Coordinates of C-alpha atoms in Angstrom, one line a residue:
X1 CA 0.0 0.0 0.0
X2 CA 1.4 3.2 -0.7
X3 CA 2.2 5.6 2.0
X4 CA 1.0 8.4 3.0
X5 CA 2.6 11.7 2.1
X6 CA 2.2 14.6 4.6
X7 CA 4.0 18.0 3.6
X8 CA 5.5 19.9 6.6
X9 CA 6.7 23.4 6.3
X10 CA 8.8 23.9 9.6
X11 CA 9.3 28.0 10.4
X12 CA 12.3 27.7 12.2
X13 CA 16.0 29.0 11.0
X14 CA 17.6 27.4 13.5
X15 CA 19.1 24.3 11.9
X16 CA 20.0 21.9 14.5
X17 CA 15.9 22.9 15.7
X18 CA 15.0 21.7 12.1
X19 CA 17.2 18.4 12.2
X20 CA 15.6 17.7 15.2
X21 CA 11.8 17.3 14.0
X22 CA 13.4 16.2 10.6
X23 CA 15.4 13.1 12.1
X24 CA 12.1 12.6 14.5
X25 CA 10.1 12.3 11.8
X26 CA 11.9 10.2 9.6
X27 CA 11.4 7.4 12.3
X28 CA 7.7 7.0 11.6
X29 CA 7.7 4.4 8.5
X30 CA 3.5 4.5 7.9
X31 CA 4.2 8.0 6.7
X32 CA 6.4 9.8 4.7
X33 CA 7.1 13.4 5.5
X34 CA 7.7 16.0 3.0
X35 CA 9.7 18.3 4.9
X36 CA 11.0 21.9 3.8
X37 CA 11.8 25.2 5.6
X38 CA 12.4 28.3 4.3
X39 CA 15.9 29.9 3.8
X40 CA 16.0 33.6 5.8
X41 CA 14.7 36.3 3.7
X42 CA 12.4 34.2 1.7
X43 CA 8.6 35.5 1.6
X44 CA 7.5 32.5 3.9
X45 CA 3.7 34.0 3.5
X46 CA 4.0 33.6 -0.2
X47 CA 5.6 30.0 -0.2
X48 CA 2.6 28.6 2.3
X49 CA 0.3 30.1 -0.2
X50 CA 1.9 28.6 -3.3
X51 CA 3.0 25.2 -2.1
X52 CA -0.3 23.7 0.3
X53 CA 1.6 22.3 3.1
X54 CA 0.1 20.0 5.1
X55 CA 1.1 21.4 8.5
X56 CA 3.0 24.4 9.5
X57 CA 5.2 24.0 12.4
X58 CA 5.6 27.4 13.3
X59 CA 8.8 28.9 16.0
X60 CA 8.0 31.5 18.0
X61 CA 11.8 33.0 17.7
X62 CA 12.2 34.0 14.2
X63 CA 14.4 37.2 13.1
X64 CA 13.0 40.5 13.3
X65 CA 9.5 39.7 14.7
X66 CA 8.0 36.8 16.5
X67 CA 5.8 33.5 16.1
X68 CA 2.5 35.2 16.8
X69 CA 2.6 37.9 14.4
X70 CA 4.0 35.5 11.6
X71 CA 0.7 33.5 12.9
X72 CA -1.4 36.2 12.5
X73 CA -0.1 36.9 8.6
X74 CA -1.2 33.5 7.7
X75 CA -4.3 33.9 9.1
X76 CA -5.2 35.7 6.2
X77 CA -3.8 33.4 3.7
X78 CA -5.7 29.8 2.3
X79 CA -4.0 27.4 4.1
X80 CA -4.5 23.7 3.7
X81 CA -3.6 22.6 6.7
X82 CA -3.4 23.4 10.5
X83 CA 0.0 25.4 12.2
X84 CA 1.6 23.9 15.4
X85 CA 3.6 26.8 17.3
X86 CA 7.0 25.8 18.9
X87 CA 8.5 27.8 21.2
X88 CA 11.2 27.3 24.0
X89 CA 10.4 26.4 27.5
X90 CA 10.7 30.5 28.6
X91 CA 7.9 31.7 26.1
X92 CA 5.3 28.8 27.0
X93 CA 3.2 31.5 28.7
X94 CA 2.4 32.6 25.1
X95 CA 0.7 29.0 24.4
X96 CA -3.3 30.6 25.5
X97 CA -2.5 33.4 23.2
X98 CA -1.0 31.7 20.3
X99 CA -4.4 29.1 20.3
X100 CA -6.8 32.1 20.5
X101 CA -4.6 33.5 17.1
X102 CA -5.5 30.8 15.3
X103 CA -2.6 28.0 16.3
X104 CA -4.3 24.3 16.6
X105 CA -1.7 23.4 19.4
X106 CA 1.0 24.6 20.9
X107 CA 4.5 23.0 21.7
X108 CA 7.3 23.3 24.0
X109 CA 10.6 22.6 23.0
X110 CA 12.0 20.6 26.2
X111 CA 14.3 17.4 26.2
X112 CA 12.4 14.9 23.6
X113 CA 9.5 17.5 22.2
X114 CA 10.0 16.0 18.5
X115 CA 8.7 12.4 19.5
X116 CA 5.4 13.1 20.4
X117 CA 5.3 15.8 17.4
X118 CA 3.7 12.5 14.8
X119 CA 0.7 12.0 17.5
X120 CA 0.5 16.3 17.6
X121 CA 0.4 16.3 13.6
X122 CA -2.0 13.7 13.2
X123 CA -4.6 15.2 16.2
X124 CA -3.9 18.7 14.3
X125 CA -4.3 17.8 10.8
X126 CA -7.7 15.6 12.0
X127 CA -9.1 19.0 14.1
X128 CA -8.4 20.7 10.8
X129 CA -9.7 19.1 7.9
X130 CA -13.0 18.1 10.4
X131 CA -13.6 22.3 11.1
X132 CA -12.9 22.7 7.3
X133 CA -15.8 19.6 6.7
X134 CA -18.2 21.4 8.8
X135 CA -17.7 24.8 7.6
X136 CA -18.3 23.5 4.1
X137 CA -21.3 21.7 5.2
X138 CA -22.6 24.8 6.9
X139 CA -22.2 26.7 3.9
X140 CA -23.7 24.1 1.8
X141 CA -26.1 24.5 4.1
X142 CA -26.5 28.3 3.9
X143 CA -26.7 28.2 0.6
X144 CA -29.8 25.5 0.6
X145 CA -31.8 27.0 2.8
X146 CA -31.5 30.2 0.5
X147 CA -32.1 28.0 -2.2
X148 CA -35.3 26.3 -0.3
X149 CA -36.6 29.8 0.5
X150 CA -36.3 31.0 -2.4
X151 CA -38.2 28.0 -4.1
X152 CA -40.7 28.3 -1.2
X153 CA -41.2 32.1 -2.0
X154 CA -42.1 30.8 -5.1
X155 CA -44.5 28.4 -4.1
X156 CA -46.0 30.2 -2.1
X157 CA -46.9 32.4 -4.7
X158 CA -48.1 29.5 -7.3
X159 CA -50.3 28.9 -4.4
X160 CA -51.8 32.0 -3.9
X161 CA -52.3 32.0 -7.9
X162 CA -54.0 29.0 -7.4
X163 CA -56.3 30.0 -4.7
X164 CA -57.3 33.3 -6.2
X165 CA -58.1 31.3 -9.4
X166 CA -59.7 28.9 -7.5
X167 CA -62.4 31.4 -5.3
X168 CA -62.5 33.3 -8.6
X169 CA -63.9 30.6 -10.8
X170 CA -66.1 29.6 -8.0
X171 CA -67.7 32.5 -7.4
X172 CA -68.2 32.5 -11.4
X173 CA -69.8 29.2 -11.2
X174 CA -72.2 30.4 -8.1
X175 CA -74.6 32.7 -9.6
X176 CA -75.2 30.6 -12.5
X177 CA -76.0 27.4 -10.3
X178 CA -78.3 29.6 -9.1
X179 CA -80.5 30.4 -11.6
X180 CA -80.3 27.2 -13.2
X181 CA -81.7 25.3 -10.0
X182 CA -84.3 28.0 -9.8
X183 CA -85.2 27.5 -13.0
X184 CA -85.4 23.4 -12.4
X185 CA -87.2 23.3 -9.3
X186 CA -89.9 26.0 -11.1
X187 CA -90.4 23.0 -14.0
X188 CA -90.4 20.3 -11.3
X189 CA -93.3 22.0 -9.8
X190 CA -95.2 22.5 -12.4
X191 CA -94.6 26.5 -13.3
X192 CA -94.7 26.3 -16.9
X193 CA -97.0 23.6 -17.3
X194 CA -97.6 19.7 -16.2
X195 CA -95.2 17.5 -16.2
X196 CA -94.8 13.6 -16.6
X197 CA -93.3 11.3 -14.4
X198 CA -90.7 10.6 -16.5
X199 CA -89.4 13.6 -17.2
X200 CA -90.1 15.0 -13.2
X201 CA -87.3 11.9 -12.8
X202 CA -84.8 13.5 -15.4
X203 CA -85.2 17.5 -13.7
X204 CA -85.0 15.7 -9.9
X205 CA -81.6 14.2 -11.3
X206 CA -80.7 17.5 -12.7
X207 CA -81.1 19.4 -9.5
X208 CA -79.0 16.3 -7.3
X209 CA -76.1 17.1 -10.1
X210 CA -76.4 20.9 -9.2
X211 CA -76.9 20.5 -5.8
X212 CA -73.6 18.6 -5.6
X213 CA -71.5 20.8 -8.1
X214 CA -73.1 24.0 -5.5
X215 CA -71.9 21.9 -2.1
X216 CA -68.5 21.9 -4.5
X217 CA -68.6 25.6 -5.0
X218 CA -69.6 25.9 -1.6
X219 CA -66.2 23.7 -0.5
X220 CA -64.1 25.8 -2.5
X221 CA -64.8 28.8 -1.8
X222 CA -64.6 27.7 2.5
X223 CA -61.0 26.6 1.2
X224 CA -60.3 29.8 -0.6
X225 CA -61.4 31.6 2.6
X226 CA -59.3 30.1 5.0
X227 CA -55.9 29.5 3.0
X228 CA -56.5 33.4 2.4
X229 CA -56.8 33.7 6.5
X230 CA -60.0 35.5 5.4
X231 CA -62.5 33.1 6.9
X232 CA -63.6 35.4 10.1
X233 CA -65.1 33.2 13.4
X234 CA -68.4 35.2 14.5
X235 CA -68.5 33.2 18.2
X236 CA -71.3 33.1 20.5
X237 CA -72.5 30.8 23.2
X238 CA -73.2 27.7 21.9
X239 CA -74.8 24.3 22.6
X240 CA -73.0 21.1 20.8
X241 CA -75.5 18.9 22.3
X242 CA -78.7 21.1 20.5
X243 CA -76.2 20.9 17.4
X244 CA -76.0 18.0 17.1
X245 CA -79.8 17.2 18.0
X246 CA -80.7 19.6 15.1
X247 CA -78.7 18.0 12.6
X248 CA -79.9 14.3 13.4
X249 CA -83.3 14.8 12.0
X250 CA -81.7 16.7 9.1
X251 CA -80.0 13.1 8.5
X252 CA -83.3 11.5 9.1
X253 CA -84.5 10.2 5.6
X254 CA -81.0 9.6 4.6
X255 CA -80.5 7.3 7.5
X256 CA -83.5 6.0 6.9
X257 CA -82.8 4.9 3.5
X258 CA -79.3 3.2 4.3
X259 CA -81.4 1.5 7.5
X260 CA -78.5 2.9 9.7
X261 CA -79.1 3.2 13.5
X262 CA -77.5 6.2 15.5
X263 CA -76.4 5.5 18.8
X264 CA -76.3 8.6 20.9
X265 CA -74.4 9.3 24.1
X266 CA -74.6 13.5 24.8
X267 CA -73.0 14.3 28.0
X268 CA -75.8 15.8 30.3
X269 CA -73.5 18.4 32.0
X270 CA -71.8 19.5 28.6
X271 CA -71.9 23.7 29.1
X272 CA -71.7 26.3 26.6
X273 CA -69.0 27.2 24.6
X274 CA -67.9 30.4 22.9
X275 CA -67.8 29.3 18.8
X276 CA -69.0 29.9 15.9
X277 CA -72.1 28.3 15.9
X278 CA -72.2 28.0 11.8
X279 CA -68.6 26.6 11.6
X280 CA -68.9 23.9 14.7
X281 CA -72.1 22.6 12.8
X282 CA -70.2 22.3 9.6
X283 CA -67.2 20.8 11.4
X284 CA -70.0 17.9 12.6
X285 CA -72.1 18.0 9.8
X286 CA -69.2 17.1 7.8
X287 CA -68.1 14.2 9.9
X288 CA -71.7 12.6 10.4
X289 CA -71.8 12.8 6.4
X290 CA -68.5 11.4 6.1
X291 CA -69.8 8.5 8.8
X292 CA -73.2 7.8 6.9
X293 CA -71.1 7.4 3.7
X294 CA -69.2 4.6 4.4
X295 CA -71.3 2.8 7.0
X296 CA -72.5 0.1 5.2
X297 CA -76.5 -0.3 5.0
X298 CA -77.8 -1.1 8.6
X299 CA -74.6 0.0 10.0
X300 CA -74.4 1.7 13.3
X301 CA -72.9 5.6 13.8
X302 CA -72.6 6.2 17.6
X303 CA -71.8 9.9 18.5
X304 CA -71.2 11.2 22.0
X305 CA -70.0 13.8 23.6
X306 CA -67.3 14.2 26.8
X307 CA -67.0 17.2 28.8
X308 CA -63.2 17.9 29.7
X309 CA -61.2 19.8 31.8
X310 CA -60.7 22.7 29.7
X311 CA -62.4 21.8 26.1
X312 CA -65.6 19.5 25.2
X313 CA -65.3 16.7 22.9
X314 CA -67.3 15.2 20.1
X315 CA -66.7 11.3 19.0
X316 CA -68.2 10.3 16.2
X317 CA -67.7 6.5 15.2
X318 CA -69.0 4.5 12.0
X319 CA -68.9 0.5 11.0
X320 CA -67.6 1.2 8.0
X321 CA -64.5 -0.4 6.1
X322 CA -62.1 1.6 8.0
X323 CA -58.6 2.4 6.9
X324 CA -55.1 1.4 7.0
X325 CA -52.8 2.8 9.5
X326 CA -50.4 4.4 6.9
X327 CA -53.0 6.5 5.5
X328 CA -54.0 8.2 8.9
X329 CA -51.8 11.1 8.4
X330 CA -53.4 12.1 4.7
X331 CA -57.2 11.7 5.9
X332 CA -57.5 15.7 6.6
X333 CA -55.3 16.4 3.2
X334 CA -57.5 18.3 0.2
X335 CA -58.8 16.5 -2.7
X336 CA -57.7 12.9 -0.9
X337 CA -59.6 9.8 -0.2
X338 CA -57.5 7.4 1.3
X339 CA -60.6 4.1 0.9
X340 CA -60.9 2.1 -2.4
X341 CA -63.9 2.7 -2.8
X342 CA -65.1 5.6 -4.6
X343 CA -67.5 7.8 -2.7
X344 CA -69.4 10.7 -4.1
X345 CA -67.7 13.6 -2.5
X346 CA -65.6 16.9 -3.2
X347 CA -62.7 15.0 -0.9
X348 CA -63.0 18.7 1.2
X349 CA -65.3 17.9 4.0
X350 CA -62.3 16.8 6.5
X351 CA -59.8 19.3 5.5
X352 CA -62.0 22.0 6.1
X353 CA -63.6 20.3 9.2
X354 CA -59.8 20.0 10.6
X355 CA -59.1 24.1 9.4
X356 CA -62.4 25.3 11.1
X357 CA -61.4 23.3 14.6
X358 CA -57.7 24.8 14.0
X359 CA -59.5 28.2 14.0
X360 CA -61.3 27.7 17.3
X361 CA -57.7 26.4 18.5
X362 CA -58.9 22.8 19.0
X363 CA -57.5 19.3 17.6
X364 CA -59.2 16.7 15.5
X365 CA -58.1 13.4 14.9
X366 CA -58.9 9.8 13.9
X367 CA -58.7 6.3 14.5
X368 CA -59.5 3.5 12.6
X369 CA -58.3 -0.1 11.2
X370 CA -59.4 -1.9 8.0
X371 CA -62.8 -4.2 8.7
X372 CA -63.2 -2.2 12.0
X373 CA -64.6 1.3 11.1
X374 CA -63.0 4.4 12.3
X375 CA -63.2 7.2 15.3
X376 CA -63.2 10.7 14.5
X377 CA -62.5 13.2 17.1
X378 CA -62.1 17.0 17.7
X379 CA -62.6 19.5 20.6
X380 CA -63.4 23.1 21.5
X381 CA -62.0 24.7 24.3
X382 CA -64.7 26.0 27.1

């Protein structure tokens, strides 16, 4: 294997200093040692720059000046490698000083100093090259978190784009939904004239279709609202337990028609909270839809509701197919439905049911396995 090669400038003009390290370092045979040393009057800033040693091994004595300013002067300078000061035994009280300048260790030249100079070298040139490592990955850093920002500046504005083109469309598609179910339900009912059964089927088919695209609209524009930060809570006192009472019979031919049973459990000392009465009925109107639609025909939805130290809390639990642990964390994500089965749905009722609760600073959160239906939960503070 070939050997390592190490270049060692060593600062001193002393020669029999210079022999010293020289003949101590020729004993290691793992490495071989490049060693030169300037001649006086040579620009020793401008050889360090031009040649890359390895190490310095800088004197403190040196003609005309000492070891710390030298030190200091190639502070300034690339250097590849770490500098070791060496000084005699009545300057060691310059070691602290020489460190805090920039020196990665500091020697004392007593009887024997050049045989632990290998194990010094090595420790150095380690310290060195793992400080340049992490500088470089700090940087890298640096510059990918400007990078990151920059894309998520960007993003950010795509998203607003988006959003605005989004609400915009929506409200464009509002007005027009509008009228056209007016003008439906008028011909349903007979406005302009009688009309068969068969085609009283076709216009009660017509107004589902808009009825789903306005609940669309509807979703959209409650997205819009709150990505905007423009969805505004208007709180009052309000009853959960008369919420959700009010909302049952709402549910009542639907349930009906699937033969589901609701299981109810309203806590009877649940007080009042300050919400918005609106949004904390579309938070559980959206989850008792959600539970209904994939509760299978003669299924059972049980909702309760706990009163807690500081918040109330709403369960709401279907038999329904229930979903795999992995896709837990993407059940409140827009446009997502995490079951197999196809449901008819804008894939918006969770997301904005987990937004409106994150208004009201409260949590929402599920449970569920496959065959074993699922728990939804979320809370309002008192």
């Amino acid at each position: 294997m070939e050997k390592q090669v190490i270049k060692v400038l060593v600062v001193d003009f002393a020669p029999a200093n210079v022999v010293k390290i020289k003949d101590a370092l020729s004993r290691i045979s793992s490495i071989s040692y490049d060693i030169s040393w300037p001649q006086v009057g040579e620009n020793i800033l401008k050889k360090v720059e031009e040649e890359k040693f390895d190490i310095v091994l800088l004197s403190y004595n040196l003609p005309g000046l000492n070891g710390l300013e030298m030190l200091t002067d190639l502070q300034y300078k690339e250097l590849s490698g770490p500098i070791i000061m060496i000084a005699d035994v009545r300057d060691k009280e310059f070691a602290l000083q020489a460190i805090r300048e920039g020196a990665y260790d500091y020697v004392v030249r007593e009887k024997g100093f050049e045989e632990g100079l290998p194990v010094i070298i090595h420790n150095a040139m380690a310290a060195f090259h793992a400080a340049k490592e992490k500088e470089r990955l700090q940087k890298e850093i640096a510059a990918k978190k400007v990078e990151l920002e920059a894309a998520n500046r960007k993003l950010q504005q795509l998203d607003k784009i988006k959003s605005d083109f989004v609400a915009n469309v929506a409200h464009e598609f509002r007005t027009p939904l509008t009228i056209i179910k007016g003008n439906i339900d008028l011909v349903n009912k007979g406005g302009l004239g009688s009309v068969a059964p068969g085609q009283k089927e076709m216009l009660e088919g017509a107004i589902n279709i808009v009825n789903r695209l306005a609940r669309l609209v509807n979703d959209l524009l409650d997205i819009s609202k709150i990505e905007s930060g423009k969805m505004e809570l208007k709180k009052e006192p309000v009853d959960i337990n008369k919420i959700i009472e009010e909302n049952l019979v709402i549910f009542d031919k639907i349930l009906k028609d699937k033969k589901q049973k609701i299981q109810k459990g309203l806590a009877s000392d649940l007080p009042k909270i300050i919400a918005d009465k609106d949004k904390a009925t579309q938070v559980f109107v959206n989850l008792l839809s959600n539970a209904i639609k994939y509760t299978p025909a003669s299924g059972i939805i049980t909702i309760k509701t706990v009163n807690l130290e500081t918040e109330i809390m709403v369960e709401i639990f279907d038999t329904g197919e229930g979903m795999a642990h992995d896709s837990l964390d993407k059940i409140f994500d827009k446009f997502t439905r995490v079951t197999a089965e196809k449901k008819e749905g804008t894939g918006l009722g969770l997301p904005i049911a987990k937004d409106i609760v994150s208004l009201h600073k409260g949590r929402i959160w599920v449970k569920s396995e496959l065959g074993k239906g699922s728990q939804f939960y979320f809370t309002l503070p008192k």
